[in-house]
Short mmCIF file of C-alpha atoms in Angstrom, two decimals:
data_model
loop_
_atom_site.label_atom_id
_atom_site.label_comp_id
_atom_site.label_asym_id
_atom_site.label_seq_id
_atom_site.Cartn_x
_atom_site.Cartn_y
_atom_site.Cartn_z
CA UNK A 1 0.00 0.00 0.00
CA UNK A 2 2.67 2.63 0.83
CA UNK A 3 4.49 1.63 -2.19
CA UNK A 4 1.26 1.98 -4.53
CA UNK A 5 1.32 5.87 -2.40
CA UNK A 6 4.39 6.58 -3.09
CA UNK A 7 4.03 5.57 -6.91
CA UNK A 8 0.97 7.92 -7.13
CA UNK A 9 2.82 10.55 -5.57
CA UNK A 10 5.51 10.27 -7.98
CA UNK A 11 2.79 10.39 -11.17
CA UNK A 12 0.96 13.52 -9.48
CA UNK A 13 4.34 15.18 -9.15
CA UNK A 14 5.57 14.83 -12.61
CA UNK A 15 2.27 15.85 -13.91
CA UNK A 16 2.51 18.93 -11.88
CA UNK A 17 5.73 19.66 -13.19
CA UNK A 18 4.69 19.17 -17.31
CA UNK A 19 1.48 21.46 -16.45
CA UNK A 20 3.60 23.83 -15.41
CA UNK A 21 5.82 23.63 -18.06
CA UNK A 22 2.85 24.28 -20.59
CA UNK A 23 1.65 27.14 -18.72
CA UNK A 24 5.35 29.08 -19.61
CA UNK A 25 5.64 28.11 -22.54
CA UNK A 26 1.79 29.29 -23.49
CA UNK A 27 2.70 32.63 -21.31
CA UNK A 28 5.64 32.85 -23.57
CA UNK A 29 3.90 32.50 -26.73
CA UNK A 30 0.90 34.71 -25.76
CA UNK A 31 3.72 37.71 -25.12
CA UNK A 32 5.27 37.11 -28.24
CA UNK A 33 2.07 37.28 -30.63
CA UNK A 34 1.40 40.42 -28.23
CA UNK A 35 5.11 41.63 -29.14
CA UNK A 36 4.61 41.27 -32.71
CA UNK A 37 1.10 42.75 -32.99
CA UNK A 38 2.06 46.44 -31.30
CA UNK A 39 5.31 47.06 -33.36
CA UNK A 40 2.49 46.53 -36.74
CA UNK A 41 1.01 49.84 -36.13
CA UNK A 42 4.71 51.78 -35.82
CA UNK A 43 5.80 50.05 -39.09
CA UNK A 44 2.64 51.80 -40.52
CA UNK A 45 2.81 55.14 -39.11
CA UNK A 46 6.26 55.12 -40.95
CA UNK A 47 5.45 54.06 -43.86
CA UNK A 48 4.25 56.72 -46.87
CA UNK A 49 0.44 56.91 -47.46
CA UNK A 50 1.46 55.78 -51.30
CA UNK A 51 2.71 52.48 -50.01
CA UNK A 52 -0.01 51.74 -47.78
CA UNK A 53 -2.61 51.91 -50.93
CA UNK A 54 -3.98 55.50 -50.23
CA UNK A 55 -5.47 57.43 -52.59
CA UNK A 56 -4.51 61.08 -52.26
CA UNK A 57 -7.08 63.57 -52.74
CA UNK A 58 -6.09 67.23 -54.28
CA UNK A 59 -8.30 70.12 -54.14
CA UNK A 60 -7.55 72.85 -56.96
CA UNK A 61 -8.89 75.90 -56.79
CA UNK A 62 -8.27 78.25 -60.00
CA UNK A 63 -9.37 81.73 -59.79
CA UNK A 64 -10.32 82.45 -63.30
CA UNK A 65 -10.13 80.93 -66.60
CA UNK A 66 -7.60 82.11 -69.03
CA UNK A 67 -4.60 81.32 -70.59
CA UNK A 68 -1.89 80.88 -68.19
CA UNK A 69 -3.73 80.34 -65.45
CA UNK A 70 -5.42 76.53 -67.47
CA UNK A 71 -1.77 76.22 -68.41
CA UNK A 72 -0.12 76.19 -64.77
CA UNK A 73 -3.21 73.85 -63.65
CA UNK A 74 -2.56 71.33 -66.79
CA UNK A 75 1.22 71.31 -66.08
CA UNK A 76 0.55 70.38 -62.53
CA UNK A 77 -2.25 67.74 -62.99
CA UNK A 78 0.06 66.31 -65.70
CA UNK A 79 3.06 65.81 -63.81
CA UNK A 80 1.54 64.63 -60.39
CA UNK A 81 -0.23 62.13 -62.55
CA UNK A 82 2.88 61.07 -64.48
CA UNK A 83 4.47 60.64 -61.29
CA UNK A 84 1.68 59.13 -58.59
CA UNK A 85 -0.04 56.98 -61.56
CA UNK A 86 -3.81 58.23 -62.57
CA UNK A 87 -5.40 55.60 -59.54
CA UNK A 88 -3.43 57.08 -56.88
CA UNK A 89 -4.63 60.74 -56.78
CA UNK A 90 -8.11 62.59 -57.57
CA UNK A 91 -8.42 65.57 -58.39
CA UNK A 92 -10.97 68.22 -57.14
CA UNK A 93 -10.62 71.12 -60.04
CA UNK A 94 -12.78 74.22 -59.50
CA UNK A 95 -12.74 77.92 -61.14
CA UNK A 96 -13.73 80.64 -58.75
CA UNK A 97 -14.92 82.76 -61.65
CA UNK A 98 -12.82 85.30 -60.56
CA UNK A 99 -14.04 86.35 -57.44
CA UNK A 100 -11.95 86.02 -53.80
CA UNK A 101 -15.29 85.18 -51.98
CA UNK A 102 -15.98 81.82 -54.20
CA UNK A 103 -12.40 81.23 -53.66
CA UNK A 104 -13.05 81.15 -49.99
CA UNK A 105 -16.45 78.77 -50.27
CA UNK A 106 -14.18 76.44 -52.45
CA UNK A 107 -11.21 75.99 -50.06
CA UNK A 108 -13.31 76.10 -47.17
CA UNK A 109 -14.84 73.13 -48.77
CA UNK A 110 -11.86 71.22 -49.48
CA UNK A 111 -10.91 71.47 -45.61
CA UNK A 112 -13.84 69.95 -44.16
CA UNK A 113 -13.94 67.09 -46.94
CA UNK A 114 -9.87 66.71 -45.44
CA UNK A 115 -8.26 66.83 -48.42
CA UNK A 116 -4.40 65.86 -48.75
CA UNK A 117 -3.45 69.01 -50.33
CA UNK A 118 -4.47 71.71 -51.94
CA UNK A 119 -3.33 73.51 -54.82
CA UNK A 120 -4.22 77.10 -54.71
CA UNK A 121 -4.06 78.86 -58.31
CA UNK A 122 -3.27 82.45 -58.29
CA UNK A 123 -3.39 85.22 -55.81
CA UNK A 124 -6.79 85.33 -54.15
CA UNK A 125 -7.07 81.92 -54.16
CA UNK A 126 -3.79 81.37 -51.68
CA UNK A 127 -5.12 84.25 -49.50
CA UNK A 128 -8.28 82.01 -49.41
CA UNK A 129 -6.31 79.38 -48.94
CA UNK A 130 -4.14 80.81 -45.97
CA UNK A 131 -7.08 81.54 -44.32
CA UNK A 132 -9.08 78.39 -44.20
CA UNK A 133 -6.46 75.72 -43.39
CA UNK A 134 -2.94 76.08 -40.76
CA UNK A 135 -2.85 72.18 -41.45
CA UNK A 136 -3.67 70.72 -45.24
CA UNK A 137 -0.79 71.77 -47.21
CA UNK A 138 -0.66 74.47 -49.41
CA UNK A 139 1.06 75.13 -52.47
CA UNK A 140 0.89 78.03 -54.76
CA UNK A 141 1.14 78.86 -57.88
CA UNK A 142 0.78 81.61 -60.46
CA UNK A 143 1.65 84.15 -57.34
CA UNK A 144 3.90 86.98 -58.34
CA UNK A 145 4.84 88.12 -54.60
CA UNK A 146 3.94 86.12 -51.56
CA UNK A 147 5.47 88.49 -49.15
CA UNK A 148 2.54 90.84 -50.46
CA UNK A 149 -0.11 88.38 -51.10
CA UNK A 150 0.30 86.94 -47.40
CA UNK A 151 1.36 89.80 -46.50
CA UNK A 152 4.76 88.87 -44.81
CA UNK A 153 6.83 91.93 -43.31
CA UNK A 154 10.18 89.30 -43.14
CA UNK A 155 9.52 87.28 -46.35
CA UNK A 156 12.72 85.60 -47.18
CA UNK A 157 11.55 83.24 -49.81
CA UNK A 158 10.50 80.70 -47.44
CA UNK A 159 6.62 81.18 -46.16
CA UNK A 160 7.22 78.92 -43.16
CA UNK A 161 3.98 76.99 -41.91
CA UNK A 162 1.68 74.89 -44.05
CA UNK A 163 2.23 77.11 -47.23
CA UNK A 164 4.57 76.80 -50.19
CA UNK A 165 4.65 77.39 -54.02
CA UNK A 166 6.10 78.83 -57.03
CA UNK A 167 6.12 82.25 -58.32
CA UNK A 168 5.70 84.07 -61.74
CA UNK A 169 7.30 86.99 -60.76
CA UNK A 170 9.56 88.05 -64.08
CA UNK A 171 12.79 90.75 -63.46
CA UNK A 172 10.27 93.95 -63.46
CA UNK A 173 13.32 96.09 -64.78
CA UNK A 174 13.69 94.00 -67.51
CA UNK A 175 9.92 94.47 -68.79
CA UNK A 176 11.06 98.43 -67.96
CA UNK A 177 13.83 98.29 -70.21
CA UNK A 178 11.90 96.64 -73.11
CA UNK A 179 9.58 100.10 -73.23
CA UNK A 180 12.71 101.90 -73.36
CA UNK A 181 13.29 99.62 -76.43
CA UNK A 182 10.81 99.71 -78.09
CA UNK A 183 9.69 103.08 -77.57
CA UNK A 184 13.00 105.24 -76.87
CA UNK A 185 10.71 108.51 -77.86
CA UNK A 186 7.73 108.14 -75.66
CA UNK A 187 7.16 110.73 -73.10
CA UNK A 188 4.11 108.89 -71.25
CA UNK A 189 3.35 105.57 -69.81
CA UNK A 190 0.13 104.13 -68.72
CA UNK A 191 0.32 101.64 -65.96
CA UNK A 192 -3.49 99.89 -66.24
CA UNK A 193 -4.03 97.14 -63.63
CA UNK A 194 -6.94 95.80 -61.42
CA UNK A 195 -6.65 97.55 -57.80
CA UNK A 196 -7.99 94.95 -55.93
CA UNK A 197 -5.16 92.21 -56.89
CA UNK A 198 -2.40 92.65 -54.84
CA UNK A 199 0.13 91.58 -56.76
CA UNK A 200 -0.68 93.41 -59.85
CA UNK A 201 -0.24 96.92 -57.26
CA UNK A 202 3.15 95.37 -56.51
CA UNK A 203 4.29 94.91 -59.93
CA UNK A 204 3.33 98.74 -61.04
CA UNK A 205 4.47 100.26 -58.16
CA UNK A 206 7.96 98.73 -59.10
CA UNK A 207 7.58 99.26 -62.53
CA UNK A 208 6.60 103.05 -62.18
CA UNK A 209 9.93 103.66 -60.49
CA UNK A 210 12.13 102.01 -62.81
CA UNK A 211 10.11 103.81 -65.85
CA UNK A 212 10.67 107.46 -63.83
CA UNK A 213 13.99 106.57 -63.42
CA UNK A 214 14.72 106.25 -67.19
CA UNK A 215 12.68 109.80 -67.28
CA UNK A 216 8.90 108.62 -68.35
CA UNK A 217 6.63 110.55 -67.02
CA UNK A 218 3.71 107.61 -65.38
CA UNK A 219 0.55 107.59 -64.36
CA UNK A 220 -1.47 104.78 -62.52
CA UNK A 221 -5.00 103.80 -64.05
CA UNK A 222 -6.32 101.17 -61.49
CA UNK A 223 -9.95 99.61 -61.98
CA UNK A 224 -11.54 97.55 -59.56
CA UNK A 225 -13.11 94.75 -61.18
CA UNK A 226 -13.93 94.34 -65.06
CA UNK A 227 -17.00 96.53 -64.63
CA UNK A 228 -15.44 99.50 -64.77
CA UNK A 229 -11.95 97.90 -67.31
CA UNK A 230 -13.70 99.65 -70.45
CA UNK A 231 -13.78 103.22 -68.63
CA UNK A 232 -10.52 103.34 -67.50
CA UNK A 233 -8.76 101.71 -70.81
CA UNK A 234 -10.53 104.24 -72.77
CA UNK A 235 -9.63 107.25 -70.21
CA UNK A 236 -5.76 105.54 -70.64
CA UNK A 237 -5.67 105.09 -74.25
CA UNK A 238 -6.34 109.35 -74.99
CA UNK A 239 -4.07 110.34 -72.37
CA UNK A 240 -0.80 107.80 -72.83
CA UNK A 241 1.54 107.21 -75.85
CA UNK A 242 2.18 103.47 -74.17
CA UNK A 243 0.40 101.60 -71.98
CA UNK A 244 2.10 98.63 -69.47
CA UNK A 245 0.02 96.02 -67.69
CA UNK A 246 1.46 93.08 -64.97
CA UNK A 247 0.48 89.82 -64.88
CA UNK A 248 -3.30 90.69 -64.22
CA UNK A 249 -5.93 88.21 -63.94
CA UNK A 250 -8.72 90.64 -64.81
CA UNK A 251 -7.02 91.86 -67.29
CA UNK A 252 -5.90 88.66 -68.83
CA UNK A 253 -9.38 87.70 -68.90
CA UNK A 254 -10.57 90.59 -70.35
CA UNK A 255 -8.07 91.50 -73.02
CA UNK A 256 -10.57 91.34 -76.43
CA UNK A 257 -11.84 94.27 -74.14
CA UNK A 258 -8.60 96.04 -73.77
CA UNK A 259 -7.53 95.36 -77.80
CA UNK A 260 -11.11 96.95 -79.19
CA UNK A 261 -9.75 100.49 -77.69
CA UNK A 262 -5.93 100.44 -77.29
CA UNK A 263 -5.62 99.23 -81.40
CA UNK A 264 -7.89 102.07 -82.85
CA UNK A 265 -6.24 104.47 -80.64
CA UNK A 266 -2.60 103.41 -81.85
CA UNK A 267 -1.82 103.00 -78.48
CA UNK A 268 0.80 99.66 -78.00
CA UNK A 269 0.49 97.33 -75.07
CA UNK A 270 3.69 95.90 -72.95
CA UNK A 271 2.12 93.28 -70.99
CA UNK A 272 3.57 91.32 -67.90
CA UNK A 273 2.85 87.58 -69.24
CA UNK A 274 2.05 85.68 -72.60
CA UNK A 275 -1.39 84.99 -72.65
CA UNK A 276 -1.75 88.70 -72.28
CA UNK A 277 0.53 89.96 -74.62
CA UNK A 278 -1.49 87.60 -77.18
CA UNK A 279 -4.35 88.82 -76.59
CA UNK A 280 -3.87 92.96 -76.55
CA UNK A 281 -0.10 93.52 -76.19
CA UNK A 282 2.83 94.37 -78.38
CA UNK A 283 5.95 91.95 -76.68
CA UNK A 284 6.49 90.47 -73.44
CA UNK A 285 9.10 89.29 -71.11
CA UNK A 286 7.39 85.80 -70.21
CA UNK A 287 7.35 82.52 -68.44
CA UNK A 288 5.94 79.22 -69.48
CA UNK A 289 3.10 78.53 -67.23
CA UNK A 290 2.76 75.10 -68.23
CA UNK A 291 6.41 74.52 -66.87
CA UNK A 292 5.57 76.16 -63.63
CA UNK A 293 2.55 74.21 -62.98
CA UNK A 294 4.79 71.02 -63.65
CA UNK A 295 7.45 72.41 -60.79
CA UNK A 296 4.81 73.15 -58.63
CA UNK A 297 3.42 69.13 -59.41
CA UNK A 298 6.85 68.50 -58.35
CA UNK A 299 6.65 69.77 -54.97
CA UNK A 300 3.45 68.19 -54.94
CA UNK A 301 4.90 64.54 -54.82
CA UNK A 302 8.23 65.82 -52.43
CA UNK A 303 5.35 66.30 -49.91
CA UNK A 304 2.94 63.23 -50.69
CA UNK A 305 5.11 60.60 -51.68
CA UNK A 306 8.21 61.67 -50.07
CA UNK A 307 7.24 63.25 -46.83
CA UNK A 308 8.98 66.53 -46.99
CA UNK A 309 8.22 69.41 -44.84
CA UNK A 310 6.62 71.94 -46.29
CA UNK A 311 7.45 74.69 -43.68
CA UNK A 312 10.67 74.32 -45.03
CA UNK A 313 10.58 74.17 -48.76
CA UNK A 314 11.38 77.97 -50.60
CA UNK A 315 9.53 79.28 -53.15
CA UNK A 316 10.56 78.16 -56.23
CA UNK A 317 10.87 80.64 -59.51
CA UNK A 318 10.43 79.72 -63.61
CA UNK A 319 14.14 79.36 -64.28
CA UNK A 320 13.58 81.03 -68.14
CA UNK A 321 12.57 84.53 -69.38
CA UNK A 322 12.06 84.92 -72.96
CA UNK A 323 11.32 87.92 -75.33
CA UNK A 324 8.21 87.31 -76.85
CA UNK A 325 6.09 89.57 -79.70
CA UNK A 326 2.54 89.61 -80.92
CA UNK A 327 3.08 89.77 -84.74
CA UNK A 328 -0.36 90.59 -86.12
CA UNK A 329 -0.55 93.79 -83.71
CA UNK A 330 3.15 94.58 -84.47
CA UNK A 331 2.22 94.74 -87.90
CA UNK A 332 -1.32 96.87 -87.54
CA UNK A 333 0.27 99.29 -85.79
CA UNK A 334 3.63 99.90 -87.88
CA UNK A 335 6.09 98.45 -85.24
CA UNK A 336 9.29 96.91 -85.56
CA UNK A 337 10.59 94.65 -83.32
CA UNK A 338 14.46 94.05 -83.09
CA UNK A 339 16.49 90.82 -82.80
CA UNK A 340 16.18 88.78 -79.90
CA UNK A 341 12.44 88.10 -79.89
CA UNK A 342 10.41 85.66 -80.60
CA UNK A 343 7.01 85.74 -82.38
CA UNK A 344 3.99 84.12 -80.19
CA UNK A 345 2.52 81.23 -81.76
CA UNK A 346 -1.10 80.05 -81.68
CA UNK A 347 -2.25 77.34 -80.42
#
């Protein structure tokens, strides 16, 4: 009997000691599928959204339709496309019709829907921009000045913050020295340009004082929207021997406007941009929009694909400046143009 005891002693012990055993290794296990499940969510916070299968979601807002501002807004669509792939991104594209309010209801509307970015075309629009989001990022583009537009006392080519962009700003002096050019014998010079744009106040301002310098006398003919354009081209026209306008977005949409009174008056346009000059202008000192809309796109992908900071990425500028001249108007109004320019071509 105390041998069968001792037997079943001996069994109860050993099973004791495999239970045990069990139990560890189970404990073991259990913290090492617990290890392995909380380092998952740190390999995905550091991976990019473009690896994880997001779809990024842009919101453009334009503030008018013409010429270069379609072209910057191609460019960029094109080249975030080209380099995201077309099911990676969507695009949210809308024209403001030219007014600062519908730029705010836009981007106002792209920050509650959370967009990824959001590409802010022209002026008004980044003001709109600036003032509906300190989080989304922002990039510019089509913005002459963003130490005026945002209105930056220690601008130093870096906005800081969620904003970025590139700039169409061309060397001001330069389009001053192409009236001397051109017209060597004018006395007066008509700087026309839409009051309310920011920008386009800049660009005068800096343009008046070069002109003075070369001794033109100026004179500043500011409308405030294009109710009021016809008046104040006309008014212009009869008192001016040459008239200069910036890179304008009222003006650039309403140059047919501009051309129906400057042409019978004799009166030749220098304009600030391209689309402009094609439209009502004489020559130009120009950028290609297209090409900075496809920087901007750039940028675009630094910051969606790549992770870069936008607080610290400058403001990038079109790296070319070419002479450009309308033909047909050169030719209506007896003008010669010397070497060194190029004719615009139609599209």
């Amino acid at each position: 009997m105390k041998t069968t005891k001792k037997v079943f002693a001996l069994v109860l012990a050993l099973m004791l000691a495999m239970s045990m055993t069990a139990c560890g290794s189970s404990d073991k296990e259990e913290s090492k599928d617990t290890a392995e499940v909380s380092t998952t969510p740190a390999a995905e916070e550091g991976s990019t959204a473009a690896e994880s299968g997001k779809k990024f979601k842009i919101g453009i807002c334009q503030l008018v339709q013409h010429e270069a501002l379609d072209a910057a807004t191609q460019g960029f669509i094109d080249e975030v496309t080209a380099e995201l792939g077309e099911d990676a991104v969507e695009f949210d594209n809308q024209n403001a019709q030219n007014d600062s309010n519908t730029c705010s209801t836009i981007v106002n509307n792209f920050v509650s829907n959370n967009y990824d970015l959001i590409l802010a075309n022209a002026t008004p629009a980044l003001q709109a921009a600036a003032a509906a989001t300190n989080t989304i990022p922002i990039l510019g583009t089509s913005v002459t000045e963003y130490g005026v537009a945002l209105q930056l006392s220690d601008f130093d080519g870096t906005v800081g913050g969620n904003i970025s962009g590139t700039s169409d700003l061309a060397p001001l002096e330069d389009q001053a020295n192409m009236v001397k050019e051109l017209f060597p014998d004018a006395k007066n010079v008509g700087l026309l340009y839409c009051s309310s744009e920011a920008n386009s106040q800049y660009q005068v301002d800096t343009v008046k004082s070069y002109l003075e310098n070369m001794g033109y006398t100026c004179k500043m003919y500011a409308f405030s929207d294009s109710n009021d354009i016809s008046a104040v081209t006309t008014t212009a026209s009869t008192e001016c021997e040459v008239i200069y306008v910036p890179t304008d977005n009222t003006v650039a949409s309403n140059t047919g406007i501009i051309s129906n009174i400057c042409m019978p008056a004799g009166v030749p346009i220098i304009a600030g941009e391209e689309g402009i000059c094609a439209g009502c202008g004489v020559a130009t000192l120009s950028i290609s929009y297209y090409d900075l809309g496809v920087t901007t796109g750039k940028m675009a992908v630094r910051i969606l694909r790549d992770g870069e900071d936008i607080s610290t990425m400058p403001i990038e500028y079109a790296p070319n400046f070419v002479k450009k001249y309308n033909e047909s108007v050169c030719k209506e109004l007896n003008i010669t143009i010397p070497d060194g320019y190029e004719a615009i071509t139609a599209e």
